Coordinates of C-alpha atoms and ligand atoms in Angstrom, one line a residue:
X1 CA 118.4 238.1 19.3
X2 CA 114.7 238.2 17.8
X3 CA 111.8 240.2 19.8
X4 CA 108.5 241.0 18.5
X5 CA 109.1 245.0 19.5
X6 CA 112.3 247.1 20.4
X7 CA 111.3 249.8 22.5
X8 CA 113.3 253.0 22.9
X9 CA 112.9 255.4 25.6
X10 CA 112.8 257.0 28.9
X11 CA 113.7 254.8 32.3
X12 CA 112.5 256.7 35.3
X13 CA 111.6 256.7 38.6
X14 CA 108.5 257.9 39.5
X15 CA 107.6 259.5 43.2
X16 CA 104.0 259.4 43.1
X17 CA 101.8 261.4 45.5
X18 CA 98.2 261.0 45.6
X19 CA 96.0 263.8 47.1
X20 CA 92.2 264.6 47.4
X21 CA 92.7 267.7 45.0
X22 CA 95.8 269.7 43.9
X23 CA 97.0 271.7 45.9
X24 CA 96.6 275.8 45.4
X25 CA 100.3 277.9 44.5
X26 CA 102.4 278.4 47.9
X27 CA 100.4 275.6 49.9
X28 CA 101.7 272.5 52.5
X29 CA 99.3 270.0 52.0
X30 CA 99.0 266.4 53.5
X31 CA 98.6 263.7 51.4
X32 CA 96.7 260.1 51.0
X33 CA 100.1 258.6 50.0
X34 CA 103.5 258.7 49.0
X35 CA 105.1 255.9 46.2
X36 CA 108.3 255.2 44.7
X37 CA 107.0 253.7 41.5
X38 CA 109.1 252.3 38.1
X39 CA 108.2 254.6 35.4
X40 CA 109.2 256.4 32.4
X41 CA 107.5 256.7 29.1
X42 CA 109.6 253.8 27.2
X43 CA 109.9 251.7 30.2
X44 CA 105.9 251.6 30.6
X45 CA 105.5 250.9 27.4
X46 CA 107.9 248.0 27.6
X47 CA 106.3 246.7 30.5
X48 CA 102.6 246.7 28.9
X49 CA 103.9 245.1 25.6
X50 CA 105.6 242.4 27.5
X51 CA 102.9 242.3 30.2
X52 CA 100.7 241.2 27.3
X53 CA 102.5 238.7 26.2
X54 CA 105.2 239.9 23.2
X55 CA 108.9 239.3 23.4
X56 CA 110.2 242.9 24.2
X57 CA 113.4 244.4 23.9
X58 CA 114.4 247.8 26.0
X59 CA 117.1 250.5 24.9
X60 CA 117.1 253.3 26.9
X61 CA 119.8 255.1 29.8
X62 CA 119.8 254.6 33.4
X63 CA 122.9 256.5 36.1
X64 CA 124.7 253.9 37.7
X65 CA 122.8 254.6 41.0
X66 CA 120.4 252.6 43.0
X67 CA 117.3 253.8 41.5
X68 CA 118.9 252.6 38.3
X69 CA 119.9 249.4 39.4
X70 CA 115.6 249.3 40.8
X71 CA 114.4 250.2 37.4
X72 CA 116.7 247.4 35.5
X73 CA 115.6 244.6 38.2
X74 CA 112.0 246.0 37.8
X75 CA 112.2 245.1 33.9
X76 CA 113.5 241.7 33.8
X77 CA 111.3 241.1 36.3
X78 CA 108.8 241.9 33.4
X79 CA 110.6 239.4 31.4
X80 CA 111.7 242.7 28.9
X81 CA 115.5 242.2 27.8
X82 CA 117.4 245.0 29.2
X83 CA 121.0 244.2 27.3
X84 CA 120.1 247.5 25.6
X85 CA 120.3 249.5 28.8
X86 CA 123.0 251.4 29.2
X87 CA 124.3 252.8 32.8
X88 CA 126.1 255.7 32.7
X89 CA 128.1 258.3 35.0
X90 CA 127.2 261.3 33.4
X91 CA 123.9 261.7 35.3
X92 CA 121.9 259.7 37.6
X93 CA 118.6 258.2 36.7
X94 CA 115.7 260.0 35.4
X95 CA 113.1 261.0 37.9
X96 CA 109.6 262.6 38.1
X97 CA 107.4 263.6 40.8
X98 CA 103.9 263.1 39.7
X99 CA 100.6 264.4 42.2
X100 CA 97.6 262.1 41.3
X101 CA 94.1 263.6 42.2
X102 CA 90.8 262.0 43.7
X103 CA 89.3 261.5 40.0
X104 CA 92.6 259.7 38.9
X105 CA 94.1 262.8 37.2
X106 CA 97.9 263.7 36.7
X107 CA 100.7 266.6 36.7
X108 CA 103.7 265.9 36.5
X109 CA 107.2 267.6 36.5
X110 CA 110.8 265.5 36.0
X111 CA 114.3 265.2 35.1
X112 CA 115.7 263.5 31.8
X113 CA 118.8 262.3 33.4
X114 CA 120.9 259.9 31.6
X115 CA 117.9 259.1 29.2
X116 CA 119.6 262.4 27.6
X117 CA 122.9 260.4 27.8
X118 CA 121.5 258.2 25.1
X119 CA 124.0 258.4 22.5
X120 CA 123.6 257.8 18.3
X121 CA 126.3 255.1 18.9
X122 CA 124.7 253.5 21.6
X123 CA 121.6 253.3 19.8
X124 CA 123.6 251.4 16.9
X125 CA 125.1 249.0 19.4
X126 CA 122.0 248.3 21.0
X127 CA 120.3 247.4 17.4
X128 CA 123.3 245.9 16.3
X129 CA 122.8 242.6 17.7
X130 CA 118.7 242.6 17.5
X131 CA 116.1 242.1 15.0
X132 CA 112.1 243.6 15.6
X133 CA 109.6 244.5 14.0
X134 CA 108.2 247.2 15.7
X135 CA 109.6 250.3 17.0
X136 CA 108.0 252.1 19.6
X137 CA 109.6 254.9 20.6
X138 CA 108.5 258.5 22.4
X139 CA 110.5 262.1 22.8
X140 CA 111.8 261.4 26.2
X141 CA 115.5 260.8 25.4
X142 CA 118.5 262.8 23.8
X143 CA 117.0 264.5 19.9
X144 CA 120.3 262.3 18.8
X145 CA 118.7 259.2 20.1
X146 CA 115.6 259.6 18.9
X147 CA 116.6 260.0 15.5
X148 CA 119.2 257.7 15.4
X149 CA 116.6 254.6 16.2
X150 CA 114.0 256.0 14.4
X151 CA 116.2 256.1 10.9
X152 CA 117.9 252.3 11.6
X153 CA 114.5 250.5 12.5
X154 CA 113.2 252.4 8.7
X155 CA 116.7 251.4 7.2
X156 CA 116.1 247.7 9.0
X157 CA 112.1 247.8 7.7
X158 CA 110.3 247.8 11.0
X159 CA 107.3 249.4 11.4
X160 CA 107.8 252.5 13.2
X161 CA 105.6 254.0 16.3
X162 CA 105.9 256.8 17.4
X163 CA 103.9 258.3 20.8
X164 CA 105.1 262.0 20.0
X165 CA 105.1 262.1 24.4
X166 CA 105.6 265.0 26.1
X167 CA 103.9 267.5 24.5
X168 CA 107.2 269.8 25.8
X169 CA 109.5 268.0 23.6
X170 CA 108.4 267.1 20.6
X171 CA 111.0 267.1 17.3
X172 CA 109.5 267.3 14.3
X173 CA 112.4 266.3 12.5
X174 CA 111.0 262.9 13.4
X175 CA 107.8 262.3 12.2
X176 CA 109.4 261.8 8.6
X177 CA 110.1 258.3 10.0
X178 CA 106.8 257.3 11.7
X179 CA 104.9 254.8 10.3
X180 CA 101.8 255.6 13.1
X181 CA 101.6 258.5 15.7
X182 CA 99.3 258.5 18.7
X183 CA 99.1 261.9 20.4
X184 CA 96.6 262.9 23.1
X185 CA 94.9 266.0 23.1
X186 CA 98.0 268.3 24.4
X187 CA 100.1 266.7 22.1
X188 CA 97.8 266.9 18.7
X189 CA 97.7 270.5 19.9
X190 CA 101.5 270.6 19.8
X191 CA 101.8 269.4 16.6
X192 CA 99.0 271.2 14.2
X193 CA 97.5 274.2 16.4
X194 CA 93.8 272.4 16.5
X195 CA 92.5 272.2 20.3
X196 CA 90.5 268.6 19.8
X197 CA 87.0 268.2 22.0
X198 CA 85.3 265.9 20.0
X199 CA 85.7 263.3 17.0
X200 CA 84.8 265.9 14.5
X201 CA 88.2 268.3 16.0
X202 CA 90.2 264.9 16.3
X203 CA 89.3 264.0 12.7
X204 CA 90.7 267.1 11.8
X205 CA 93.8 267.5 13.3
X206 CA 94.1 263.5 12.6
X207 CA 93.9 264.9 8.4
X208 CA 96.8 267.8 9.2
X209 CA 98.6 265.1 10.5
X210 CA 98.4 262.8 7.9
X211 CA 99.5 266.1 5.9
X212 CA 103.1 265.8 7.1
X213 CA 103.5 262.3 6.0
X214 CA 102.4 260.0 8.0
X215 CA 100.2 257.3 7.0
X216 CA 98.8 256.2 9.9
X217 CA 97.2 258.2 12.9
X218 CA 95.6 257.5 16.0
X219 CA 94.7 261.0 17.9
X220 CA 93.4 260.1 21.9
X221 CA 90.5 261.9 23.6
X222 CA 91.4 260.2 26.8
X223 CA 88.3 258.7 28.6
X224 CA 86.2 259.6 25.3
X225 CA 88.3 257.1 23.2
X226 CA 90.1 257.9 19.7
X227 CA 89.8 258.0 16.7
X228 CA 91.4 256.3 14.1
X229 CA 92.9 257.2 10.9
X230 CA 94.3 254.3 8.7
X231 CA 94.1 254.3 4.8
X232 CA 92.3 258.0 4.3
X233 CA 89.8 256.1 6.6
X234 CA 88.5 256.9 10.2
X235 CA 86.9 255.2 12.8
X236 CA 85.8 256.8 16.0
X237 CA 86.8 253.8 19.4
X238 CA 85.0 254.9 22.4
X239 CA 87.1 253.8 25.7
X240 CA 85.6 251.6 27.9
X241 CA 83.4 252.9 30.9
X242 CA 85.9 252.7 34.2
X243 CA 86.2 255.0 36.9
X244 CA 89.6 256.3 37.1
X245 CA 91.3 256.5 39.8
X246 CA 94.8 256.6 38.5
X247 CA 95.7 257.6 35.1
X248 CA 99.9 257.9 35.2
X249 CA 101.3 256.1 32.6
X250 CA 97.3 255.2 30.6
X251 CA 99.2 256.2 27.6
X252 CA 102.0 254.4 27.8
X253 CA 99.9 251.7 28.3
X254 CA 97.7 251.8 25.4
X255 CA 101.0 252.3 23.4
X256 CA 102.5 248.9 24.5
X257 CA 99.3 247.5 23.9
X258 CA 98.7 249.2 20.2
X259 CA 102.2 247.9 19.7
X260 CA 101.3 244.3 21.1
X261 CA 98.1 244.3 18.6
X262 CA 100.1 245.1 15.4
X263 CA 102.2 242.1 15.7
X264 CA 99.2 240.1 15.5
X265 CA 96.8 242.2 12.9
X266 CA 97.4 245.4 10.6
X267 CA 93.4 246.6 11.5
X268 CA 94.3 249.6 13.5
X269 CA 91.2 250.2 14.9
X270 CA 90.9 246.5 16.0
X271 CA 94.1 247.3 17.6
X272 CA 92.8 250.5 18.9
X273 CA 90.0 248.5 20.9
X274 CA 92.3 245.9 22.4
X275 CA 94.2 249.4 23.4
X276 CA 91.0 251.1 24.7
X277 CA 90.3 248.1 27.1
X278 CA 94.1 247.5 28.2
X279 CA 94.2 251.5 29.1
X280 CA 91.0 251.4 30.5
X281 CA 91.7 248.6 33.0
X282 CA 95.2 250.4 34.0
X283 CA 93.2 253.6 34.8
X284 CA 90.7 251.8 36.9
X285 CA 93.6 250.5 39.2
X286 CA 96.5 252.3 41.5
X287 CA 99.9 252.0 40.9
X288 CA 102.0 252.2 37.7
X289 CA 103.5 249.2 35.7
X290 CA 101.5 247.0 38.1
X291 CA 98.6 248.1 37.0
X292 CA 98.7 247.2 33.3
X293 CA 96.4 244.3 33.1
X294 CA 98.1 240.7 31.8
X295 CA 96.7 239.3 28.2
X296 CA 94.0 237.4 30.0
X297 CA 92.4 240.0 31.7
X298 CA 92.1 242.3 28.7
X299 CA 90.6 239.1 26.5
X300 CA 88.0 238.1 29.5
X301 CA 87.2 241.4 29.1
X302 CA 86.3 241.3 25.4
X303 CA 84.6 238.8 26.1
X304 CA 82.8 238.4 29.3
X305 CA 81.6 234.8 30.6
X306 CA 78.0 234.3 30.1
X307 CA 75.6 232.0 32.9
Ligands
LIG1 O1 103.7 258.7 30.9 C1 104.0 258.6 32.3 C2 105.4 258.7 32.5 O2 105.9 259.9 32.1 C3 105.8 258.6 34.0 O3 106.1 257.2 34.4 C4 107.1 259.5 34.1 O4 108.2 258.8 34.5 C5 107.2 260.2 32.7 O5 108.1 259.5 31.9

């Protein structure tokens, strides 16, 4: 089968509480509200690619529980092949609980589950009947996994992207595939010691990265923008002005969408700005695949109707 992008990655279900402020060390707090949300790094990322408008394939682990069986129905609802999707029995379906503040803000703790089932030779099965070409893939599955894809989609000439997400589990080994990387602040600090503030840090830490041989670089500053290294070249995106009032999953987001752009141009930071608005939109709403604006919403933004 032919997609535009094969995504590889985490499945998960999310529990989502969102609160007035966190809530201090040893404390029972009420909250606003309590939702079980589809998430998981790969699966957003799926979901935002396909939401705007790409054929999108998903490779990933799920238990063969219900949550599992709710996260596959919540992607072909979302029109992303799931034939890639394994279930297994060796552990139930990733989960995270994530507690979502008054100005939008995140923390998070979860479980890998059976994304850490993901095996090297279901990796090759899934890619054995497909054909992309883009990769995107994060570090929220097995190491084996991770490497596995990222090797075939090189050996298969796909571009490869990698969103080097969580900060927590980041494999170095892997960055000798990536075509692109697009860490946030935590995760550029992960990766080359530099704490980034500005444009000046993220240009930087965007050179160290380019260091370790990877051509292409896009380090995010969150609701400052990013800045974009392509070509020895950098260009500084500013996001677009929202107020955030929900900001699980942004990146994952802006992944898809970076994805999504790169099928249709190879200007990076063209596809940075069509990432900036997506991102920016999904922030500005509550909920998590849901809110990842459709392909019309992000171009009426670009270009608003005049009279
Ligand atoms: O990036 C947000 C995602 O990280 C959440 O949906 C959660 O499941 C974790 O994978």
């Amino acid at each position: 089968m032919k997609f535009d992008i094969v995504v590889v990655g985490s499945i998960n279900m999310d529990v989502v509480a969102s609160c007035e402020k966190y809530p201090q060390y040893g404390d029972t707090e009420f909250c606003h509200s309590i939702r079980m949300l589809p998430g998981g790094k790969g699966a957003n990322q799926a979901a935002s690619a396909a939401h705007l408008g790409k054929r999108v394939a998903m490779v990933g682990s799920v238990g063969k529980d219900s949550a599992g069986n709710q996260m596959l129905e919540n992607l072909r609802s979302k029109g992303v092949d799931v034939s890639g999707v394994i279930e297994t029995d060796k552990a139930g379906t990733g989960t995270f609980i994530a507690l979502v503040d008054e100005s939008g803000e995140n923390t998070m703790v979860g479980t890998k589950g059976a994304n850490d089932a993901l095996t090297e030779q279901d990796i090759e099965t899934a890619f054995s009947g497909l054909e992309a070409k883009i990769l995107l893939i994060q570090m929220e599955t097995s190491k084996e996994s991770i490497l596995a894809a990222m090797k075939l989609a090189k050996q298969r000439g796909m571009f490869v992207i990698l969103d080097p997400a969580p900060a927590g589990g980041i494999t170095p080994e892997a960055f000798q595939y990536a075509d692109l990387v697009l860490p946030n602040s935590q995760e550029t600090e992960a990766i080359t010691g530099i704490q980034v503030t500005d444009e000046e840090s993220a240009l930087m830490a965007a050179e160290k990265i380019r260091a370790l041989g990877i051509p292409n670089v896009i380090v995010k500053l969150g609701g400052k923008g990013s800045l974009v290294y392509q070509g020895g070249k950098a260009t500084f995106v500013r996001s677009i002005e929202v107020k955030a009032v929900d900001t699980v999953g942004a990146g994952d987001c802006y992944a898809g969408a970076i994805a999504d752009a790169l099928i249709d141009t190879n200007d990076l930071a063209e596809a940075a700005r069509f990432a900036s608005i997506a991102a920016g939109i999904k922030v500005s709403r509550t909920g998590g695949q849901d809110a990842i604006p459709t392909l019309k919403e992000v171009q009426n933004y670009s270009r608003p109707v005049i009279g």
